[in-house]
GROMACS .gro file of C-alpha atoms in nm:
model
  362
    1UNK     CA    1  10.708  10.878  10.182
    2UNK     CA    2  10.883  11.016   9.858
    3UNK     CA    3  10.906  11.372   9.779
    4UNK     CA    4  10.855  11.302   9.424
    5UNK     CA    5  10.551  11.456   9.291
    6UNK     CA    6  10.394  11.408   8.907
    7UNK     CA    7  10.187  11.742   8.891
    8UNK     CA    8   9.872  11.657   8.645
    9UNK     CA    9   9.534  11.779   8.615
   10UNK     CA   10   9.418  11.500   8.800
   11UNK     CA   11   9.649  11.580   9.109
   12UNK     CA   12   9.536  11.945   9.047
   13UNK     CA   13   9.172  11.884   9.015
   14UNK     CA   14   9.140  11.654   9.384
   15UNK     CA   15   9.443  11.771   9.575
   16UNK     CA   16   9.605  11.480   9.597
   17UNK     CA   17   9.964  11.433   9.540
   18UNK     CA   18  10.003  11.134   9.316
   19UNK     CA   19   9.776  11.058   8.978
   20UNK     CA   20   9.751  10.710   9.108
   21UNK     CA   21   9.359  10.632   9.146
   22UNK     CA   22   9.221  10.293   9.372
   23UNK     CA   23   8.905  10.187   9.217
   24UNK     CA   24   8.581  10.213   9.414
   25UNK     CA   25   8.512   9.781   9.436
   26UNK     CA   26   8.246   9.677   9.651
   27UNK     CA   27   8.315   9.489   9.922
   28UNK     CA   28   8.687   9.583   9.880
   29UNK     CA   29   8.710   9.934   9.897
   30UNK     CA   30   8.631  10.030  10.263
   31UNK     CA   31   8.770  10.298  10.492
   32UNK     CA   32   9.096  10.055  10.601
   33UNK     CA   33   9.232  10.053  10.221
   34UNK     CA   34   9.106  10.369  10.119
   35UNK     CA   35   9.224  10.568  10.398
   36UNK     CA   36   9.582  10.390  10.313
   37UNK     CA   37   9.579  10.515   9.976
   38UNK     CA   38   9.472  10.845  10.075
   39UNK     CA   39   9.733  10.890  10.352
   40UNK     CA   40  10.003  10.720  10.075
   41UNK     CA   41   9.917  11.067   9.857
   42UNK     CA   42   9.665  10.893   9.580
   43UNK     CA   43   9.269  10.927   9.540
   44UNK     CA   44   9.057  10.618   9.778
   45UNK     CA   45   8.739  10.574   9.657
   46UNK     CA   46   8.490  10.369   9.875
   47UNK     CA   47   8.254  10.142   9.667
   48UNK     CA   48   7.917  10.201   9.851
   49UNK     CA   49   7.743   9.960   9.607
   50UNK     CA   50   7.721   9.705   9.867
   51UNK     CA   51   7.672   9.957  10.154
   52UNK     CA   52   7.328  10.086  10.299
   53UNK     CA   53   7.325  10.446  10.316
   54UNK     CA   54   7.398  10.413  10.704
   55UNK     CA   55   7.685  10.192  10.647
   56UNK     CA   56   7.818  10.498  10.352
   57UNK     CA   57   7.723  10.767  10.627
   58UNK     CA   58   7.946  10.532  10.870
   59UNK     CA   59   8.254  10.442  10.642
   60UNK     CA   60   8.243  10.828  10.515
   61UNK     CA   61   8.330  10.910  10.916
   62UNK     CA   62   8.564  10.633  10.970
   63UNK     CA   63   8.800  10.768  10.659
   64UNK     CA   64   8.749  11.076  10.810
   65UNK     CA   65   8.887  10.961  11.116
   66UNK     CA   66   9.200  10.799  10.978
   67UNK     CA   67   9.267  11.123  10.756
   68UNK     CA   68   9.210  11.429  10.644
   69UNK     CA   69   9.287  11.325  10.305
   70UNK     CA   70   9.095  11.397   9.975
   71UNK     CA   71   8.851  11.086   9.851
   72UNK     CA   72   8.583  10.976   9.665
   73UNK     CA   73   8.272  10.788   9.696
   74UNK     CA   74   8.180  10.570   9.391
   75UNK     CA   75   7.741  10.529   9.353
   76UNK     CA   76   7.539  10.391   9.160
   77UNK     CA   77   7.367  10.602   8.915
   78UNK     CA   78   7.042  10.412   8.912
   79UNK     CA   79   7.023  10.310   9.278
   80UNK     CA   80   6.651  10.405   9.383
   81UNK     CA   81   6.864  10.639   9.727
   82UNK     CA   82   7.080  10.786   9.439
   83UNK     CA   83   6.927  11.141   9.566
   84UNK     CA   84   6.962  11.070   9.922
   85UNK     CA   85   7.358  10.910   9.848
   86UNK     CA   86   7.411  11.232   9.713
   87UNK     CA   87   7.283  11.441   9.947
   88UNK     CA   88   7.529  11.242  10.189
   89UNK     CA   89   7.817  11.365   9.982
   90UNK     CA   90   7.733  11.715   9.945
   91UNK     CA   91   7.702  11.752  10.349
   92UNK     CA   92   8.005  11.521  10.497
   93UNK     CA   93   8.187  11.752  10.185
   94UNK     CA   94   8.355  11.444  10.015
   95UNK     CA   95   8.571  11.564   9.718
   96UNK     CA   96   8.487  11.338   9.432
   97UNK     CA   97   8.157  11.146   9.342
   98UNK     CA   98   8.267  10.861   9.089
   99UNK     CA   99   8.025  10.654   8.889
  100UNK     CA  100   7.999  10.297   8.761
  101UNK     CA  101   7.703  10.448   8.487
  102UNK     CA  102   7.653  10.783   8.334
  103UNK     CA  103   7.509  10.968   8.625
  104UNK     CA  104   7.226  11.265   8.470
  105UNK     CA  105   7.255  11.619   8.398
  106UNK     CA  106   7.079  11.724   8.706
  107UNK     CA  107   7.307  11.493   8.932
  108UNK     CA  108   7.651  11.629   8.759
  109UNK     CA  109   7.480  11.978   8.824
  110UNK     CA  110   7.397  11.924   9.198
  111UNK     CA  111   7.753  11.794   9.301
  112UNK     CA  112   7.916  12.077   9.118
  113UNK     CA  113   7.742  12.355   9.252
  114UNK     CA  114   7.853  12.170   9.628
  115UNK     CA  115   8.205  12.166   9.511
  116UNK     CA  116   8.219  11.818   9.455
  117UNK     CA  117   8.467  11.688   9.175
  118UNK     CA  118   8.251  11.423   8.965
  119UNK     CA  119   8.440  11.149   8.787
  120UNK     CA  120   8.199  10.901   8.533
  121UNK     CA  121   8.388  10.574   8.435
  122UNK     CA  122   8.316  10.518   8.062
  123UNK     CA  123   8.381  10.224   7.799
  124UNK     CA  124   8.293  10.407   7.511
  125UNK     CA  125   8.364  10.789   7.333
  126UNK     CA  126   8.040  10.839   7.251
  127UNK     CA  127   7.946  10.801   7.644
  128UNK     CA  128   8.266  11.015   7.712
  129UNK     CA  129   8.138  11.311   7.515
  130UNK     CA  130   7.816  11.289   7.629
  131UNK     CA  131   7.914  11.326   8.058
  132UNK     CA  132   8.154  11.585   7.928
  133UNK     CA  133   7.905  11.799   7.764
  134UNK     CA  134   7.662  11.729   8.092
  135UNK     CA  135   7.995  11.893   8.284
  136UNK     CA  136   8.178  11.646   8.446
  137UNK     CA  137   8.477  11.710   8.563
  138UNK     CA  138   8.668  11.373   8.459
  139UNK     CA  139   8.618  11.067   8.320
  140UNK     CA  140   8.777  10.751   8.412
  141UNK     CA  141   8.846  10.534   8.120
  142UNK     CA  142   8.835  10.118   8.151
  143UNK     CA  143   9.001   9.903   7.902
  144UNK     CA  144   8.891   9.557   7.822
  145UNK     CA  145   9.191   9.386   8.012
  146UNK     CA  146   9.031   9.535   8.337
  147UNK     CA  147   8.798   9.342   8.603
  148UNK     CA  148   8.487   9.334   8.661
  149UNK     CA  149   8.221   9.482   8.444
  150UNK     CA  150   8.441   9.534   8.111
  151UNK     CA  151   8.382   9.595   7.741
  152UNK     CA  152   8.579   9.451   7.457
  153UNK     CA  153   8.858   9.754   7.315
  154UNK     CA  154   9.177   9.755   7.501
  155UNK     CA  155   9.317  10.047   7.729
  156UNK     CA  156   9.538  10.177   7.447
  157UNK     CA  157   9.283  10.228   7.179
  158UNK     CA  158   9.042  10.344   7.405
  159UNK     CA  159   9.251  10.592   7.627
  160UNK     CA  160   9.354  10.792   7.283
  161UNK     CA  161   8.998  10.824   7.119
  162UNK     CA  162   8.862  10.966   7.442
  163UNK     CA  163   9.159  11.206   7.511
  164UNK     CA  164   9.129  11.319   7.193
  165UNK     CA  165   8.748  11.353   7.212
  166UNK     CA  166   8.687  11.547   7.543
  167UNK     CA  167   8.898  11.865   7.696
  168UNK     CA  168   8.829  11.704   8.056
  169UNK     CA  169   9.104  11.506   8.236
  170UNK     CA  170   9.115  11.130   8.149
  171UNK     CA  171   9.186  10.884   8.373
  172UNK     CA  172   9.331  10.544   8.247
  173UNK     CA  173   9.223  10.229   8.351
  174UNK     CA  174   9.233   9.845   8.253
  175UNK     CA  175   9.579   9.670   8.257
  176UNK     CA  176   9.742   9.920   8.510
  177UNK     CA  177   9.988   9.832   8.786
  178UNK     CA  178  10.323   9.935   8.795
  179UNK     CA  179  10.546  10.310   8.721
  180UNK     CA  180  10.584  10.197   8.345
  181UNK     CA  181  10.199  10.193   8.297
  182UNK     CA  182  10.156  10.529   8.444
  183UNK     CA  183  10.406  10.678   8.266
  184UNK     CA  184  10.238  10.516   7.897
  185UNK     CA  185   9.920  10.679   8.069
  186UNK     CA  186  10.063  11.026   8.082
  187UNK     CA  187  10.252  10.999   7.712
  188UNK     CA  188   9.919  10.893   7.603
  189UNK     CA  189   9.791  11.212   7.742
  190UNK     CA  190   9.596  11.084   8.042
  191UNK     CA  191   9.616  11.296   8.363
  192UNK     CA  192   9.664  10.955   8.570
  193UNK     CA  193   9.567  10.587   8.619
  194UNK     CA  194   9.297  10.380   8.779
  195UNK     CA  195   9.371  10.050   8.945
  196UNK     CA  196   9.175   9.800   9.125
  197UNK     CA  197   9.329   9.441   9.107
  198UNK     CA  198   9.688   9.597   9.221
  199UNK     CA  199   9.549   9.752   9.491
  200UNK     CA  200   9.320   9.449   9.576
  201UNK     CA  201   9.630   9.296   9.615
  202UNK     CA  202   9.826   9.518   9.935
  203UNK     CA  203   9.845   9.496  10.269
  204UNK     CA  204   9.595   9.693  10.352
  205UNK     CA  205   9.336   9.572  10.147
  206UNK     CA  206   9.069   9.344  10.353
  207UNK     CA  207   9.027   9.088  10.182
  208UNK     CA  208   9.079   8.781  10.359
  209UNK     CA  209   9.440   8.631  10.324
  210UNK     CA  210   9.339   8.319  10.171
  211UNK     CA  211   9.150   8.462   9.888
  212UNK     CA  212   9.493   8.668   9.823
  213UNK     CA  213   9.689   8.394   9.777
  214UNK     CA  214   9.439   8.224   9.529
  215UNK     CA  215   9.452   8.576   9.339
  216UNK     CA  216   9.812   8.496   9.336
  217UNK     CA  217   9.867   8.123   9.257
  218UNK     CA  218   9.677   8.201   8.901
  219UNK     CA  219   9.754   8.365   8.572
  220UNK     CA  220   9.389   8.297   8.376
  221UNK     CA  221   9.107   8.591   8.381
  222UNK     CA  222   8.785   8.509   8.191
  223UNK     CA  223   8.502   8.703   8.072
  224UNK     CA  224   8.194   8.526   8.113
  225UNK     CA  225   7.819   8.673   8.129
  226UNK     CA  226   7.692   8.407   8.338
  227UNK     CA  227   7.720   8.567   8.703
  228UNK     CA  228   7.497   8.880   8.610
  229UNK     CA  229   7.429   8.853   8.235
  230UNK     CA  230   7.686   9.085   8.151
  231UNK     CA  231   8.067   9.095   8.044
  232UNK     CA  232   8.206   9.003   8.388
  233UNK     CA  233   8.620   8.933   8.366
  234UNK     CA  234   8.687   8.673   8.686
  235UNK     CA  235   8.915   8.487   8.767
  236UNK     CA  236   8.897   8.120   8.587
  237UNK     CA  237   8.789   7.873   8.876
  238UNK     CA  238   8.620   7.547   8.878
  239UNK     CA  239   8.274   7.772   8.997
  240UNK     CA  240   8.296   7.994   8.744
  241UNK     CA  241   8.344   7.723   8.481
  242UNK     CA  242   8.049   7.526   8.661
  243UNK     CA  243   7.867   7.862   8.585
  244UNK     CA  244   7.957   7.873   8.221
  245UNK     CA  245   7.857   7.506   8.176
  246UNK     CA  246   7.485   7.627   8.371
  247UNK     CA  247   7.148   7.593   8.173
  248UNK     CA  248   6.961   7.927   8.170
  249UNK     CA  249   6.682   7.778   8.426
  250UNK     CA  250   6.968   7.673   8.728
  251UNK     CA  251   7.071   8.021   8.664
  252UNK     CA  252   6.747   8.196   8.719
  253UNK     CA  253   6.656   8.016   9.014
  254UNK     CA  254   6.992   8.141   9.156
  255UNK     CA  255   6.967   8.432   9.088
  256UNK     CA  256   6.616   8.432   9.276
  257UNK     CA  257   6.811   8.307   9.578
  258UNK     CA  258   7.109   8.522   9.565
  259UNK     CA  259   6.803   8.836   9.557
  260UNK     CA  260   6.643   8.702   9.879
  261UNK     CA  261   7.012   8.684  10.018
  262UNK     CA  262   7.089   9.043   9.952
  263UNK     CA  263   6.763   9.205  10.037
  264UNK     CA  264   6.846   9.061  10.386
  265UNK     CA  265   7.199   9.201  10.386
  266UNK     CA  266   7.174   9.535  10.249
  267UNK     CA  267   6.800   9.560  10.429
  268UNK     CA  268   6.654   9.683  10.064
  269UNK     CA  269   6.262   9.591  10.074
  270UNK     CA  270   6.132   9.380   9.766
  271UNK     CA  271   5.974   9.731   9.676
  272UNK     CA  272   6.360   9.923   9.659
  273UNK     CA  273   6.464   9.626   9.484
  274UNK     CA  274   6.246   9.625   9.240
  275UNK     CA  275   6.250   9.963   9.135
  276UNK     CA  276   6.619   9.948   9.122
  277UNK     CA  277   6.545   9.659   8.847
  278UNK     CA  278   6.340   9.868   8.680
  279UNK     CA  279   6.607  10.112   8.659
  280UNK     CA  280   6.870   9.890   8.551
  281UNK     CA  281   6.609   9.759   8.237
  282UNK     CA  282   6.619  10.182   8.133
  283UNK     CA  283   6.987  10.195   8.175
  284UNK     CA  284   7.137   9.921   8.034
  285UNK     CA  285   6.855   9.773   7.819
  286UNK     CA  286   6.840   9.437   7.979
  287UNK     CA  287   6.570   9.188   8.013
  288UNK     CA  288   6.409   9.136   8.320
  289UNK     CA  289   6.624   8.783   8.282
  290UNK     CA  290   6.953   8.940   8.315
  291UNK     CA  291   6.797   9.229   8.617
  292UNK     CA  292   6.747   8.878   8.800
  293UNK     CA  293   7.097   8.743   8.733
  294UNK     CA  294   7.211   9.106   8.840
  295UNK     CA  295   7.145   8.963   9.139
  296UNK     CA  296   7.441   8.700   9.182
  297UNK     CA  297   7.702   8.996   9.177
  298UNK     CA  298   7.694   9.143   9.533
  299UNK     CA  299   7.652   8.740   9.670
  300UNK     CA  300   7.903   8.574   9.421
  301UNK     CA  301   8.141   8.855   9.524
  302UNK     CA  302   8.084   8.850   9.876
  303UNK     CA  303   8.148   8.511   9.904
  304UNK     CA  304   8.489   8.499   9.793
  305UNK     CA  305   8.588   8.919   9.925
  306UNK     CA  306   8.422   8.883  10.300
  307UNK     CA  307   8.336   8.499  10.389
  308UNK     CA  308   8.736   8.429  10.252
  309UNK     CA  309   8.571   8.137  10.010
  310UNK     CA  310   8.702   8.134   9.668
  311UNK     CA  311   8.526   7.793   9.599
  312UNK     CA  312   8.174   7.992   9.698
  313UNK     CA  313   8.248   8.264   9.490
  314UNK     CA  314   8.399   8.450   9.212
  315UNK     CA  315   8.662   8.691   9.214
  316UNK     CA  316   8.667   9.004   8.977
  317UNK     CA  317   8.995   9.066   8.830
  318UNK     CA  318   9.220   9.253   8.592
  319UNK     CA  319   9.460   9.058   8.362
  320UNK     CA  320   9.735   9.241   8.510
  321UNK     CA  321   9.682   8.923   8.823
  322UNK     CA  322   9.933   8.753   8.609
  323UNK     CA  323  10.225   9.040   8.673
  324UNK     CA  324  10.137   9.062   9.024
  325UNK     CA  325  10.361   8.852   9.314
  326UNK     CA  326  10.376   9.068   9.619
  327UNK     CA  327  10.116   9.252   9.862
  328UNK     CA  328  10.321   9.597   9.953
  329UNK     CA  329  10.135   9.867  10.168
  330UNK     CA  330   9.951  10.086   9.963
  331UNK     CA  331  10.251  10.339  10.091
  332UNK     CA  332  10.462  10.133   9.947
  333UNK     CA  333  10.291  10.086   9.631
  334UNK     CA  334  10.191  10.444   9.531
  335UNK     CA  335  10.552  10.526   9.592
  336UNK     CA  336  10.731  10.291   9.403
  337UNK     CA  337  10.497  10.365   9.081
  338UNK     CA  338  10.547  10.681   9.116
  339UNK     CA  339  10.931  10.697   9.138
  340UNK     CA  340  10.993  10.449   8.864
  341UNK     CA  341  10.702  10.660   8.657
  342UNK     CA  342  10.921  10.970   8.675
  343UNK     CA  343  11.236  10.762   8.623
  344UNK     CA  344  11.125  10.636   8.327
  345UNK     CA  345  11.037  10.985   8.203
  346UNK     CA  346  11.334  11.101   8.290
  347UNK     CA  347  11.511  10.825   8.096
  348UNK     CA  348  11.346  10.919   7.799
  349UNK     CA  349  11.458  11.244   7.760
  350UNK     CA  350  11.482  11.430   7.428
  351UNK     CA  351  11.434  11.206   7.183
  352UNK     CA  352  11.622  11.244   6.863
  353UNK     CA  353  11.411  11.140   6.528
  354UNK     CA  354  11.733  11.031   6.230
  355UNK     CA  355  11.719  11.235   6.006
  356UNK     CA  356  11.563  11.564   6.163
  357UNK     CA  357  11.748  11.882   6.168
  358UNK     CA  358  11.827  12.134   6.458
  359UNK     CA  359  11.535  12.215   6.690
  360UNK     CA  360  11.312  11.863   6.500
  361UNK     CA  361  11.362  11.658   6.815
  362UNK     CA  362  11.060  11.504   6.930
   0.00000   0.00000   0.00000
C-alpha cells in the first residue's frame, strides 16, 4: 500500500486516506467491494437501494467485520423506511450517509447531530445551494458522461459552477477513472472524485465474470428513458435497443411485472410500494406512468449485476467503459490513481505565464 497521501477536505472530513470515492450502486456495492476500497484507504459506500433494512443492518456488520475502516451508506431519500434507514446509521455509527435525491432539512439535521458526515449527489447548482444551506456537509457532483441516472452538462462545466457556488467540499463525478482525472478534479477545486464504472470493473467487485467481460468488449453508452422513464446511460445492447424500439403499452405492462418481481424480492407490501410511488410523483414530478416504469430498474439491473445475464438485462455505465481494459484490486486501483495523481501535480510545478514578471508565476 503506498505511503502517498493527497490531504483534502474530503480525506479530512471522513478519515480516509485517499479522495478517491466508490459510488453507492445497487446490487454492486456490497460489503466484499466496499470493504476493499475501504481497507485500500478510499470511502465504500454500500447502495442499500436494493437491500431490505435487514439485509442494510446485515451488510453494515459484515463491513464491519472485514474493517474498521470509515464508509458510507447511500439511501434513498423518499424510501417510505427512510426514518428507520436512518436510525440504522445513527446506532451501528456509520460515518457518511450519501444520497441519490436531496434528502430534507430535518434528515441533514438528525445525522449531524449523530456525527454522521452527509454527502447529497446533485446534477444541478441550484440543488447544490439548496443541501448546502440545509447543512450538508458535501456534495457529490455527477456529470452527464456518468452512469446511471444522469443529466445532460458535462463534469467540467458542472464541477466549476458548484465549487464556485457552495463553501462545502465537492466531490467530482461523471467521466472519472484514472490519476489524471483526479488530479483535473483537485485543479478544478474539488476535494476528490467519485467513481462507479471503474470500480465496477476490479477484482473485487461481484459482479459476475461474464457480465465483466461484456462491460469490456464494448465502447458505446446510451442514454435512453425507456427502462424507468428517466435519463438512464447503459450500455448499448440488442435489449436495450429492443427497449428503445418498445411502444408505451409493452412497456407498462412490464413494468407491472418487473413491480410484482421486486415486491417479492425486497419483501415491500403493495402498501410500502405504493407509498414509495407516491413519493417519487412529489420528488421528481413524474406521472404515475413513469412511477410504474420506475419499476424495471432494480429487475433490469439485477438481471445483468446478480443472475450474470447481460442479454436479460441492462447494465448502467459511465462513458469512461471505453478507457477501461483491466480489473485490478481495488488496492491496486486506489493506489495507482493516487500516485500518478500526485505525479502529475508534481510535474506541473510552477508554471511560468510569457510575459509575466518576477513573483507573476501562476
Amino acid at each position: 500500500m503506498i505511503a502517498q497521501v493527497l490531504d483534502t477536505p474530503l480525506t479530512r472530513l471522513t478519515g480516509v486516506r485517499h479522495p478517491v470515492v466508490q459510488t453507492g450502486m445497487g446490487w454492486v456495492a456490497g460489503p466484499r467491494l466496499v470493504s476493499a476500497v475501504a481497507r485500500a484507504g478510499g470511502l465504500g459506500i454500500l447502495g442499500s437501494a436494493t437491500m431490505t433494512l435487514d439485509r442494510l443492518a446485515a451488510a453494515i456488520e459484515e463491513v464491519r467485520a472485514r474493517t474498521d475502516a470509515p464508509f458510507g451508506v447511500n439511501l434513498r431519500a423518499d424510501a417510505a423506511d427512510a426514518g428507520d434507514r436512518v436510525e440504522l446509521l445513527i446506532r451501528n455509527r456509520v460515518k457518511v450517509a450519501s444520497f441519490a435525491l436531496a434528502p430534507s432539512r430535518e434528515l441533514i439535521a438528525k445525522l449531524k447531530d449523530a456525527g454522521v458526515v452527509v454527502i447529497p449527489s446533485v446534477g444541478a447548482r441550484r440543488h447544490a445551494e439548496k443541501v448546502a444551506a440545509w447543512g450538508a456537509d458535501a456534495v457529490m457532483v455527477q456529470g452527464g458522461e456518468g452512469g446511471g441516472h444522469t443529466g445532460a452538462v458535462a463534469t467540467t462545466l458542472l464541477l466549476p459552477q458548484i465549487v464556485d457556488a457552495v463553501d462545502i467540499p465537492v466531490i467530482a463525478a461523471g467521466g472519472f477513472f484514472d490519476g489524471r482525472g483526479l488530479a483535473a478534479a483537485l485543479a478544478y477545486g474539488a476535494a476528490g472524485v467519485g467513481m462507479g464504472t471503474r470500480f465496477l470493473l476490479t477484482a473485487d467487485s461481484p459482479v459476475p465474470d461474464a457480465v465483466k467481460q461484456a462491460y469490456l468488449g464494448t465502447s458505446e453508452t446510451v442514454v435512453t428513458r425507456q427502462v424507468d422513464g428517466m435519463p438512464h446511460r447503459v450500455l448499448r445492447t440488442a435489449l436495450v435497443d429492443g427497449l428503445e424500439r418498445s411502444g408505451r403499452a409493452s412497456g407498462l405492462v412490464r413494468a407491472v411485472r418487473s413491480a410484482a418481481r421486486f415486491r417479492r424480492i425486497s419483501g415491500m407490501s403493495w402498501a410500502a410500494m405504493i407509498r414509495d410511488g407516491l413519493a417519487m410523483r412529489r420528488g421528481r414530478e413524474l406521472t404515475w406512468s413513469q412511477v410504474l416504469m420506475a419499476a424495471n430498474t432494480p429487475m433490469l439491473l439485477k438481471a445483468a449485476m446478480v443472475d450474470g445475464r447481460p442479454d436479460l438485462g441492462v447494465m448502467a455505465s459511465g462513458q469512461v467503459v471505453a478507457l477501461i481494459d483491466d480489473l485490478p484490486t481495488c488496492e491496486e486501483l486506489i493506489d495507482r490513481i493516487v500516485t500518478r495523481a500526485a505525479g502529475v501535480l508534481r510535474g506541473l510545478g510552477p508554471l511560468t505565464v510569457p510575459g509575466a514578471g518576477p513573483g507573476q508565476e501562476s
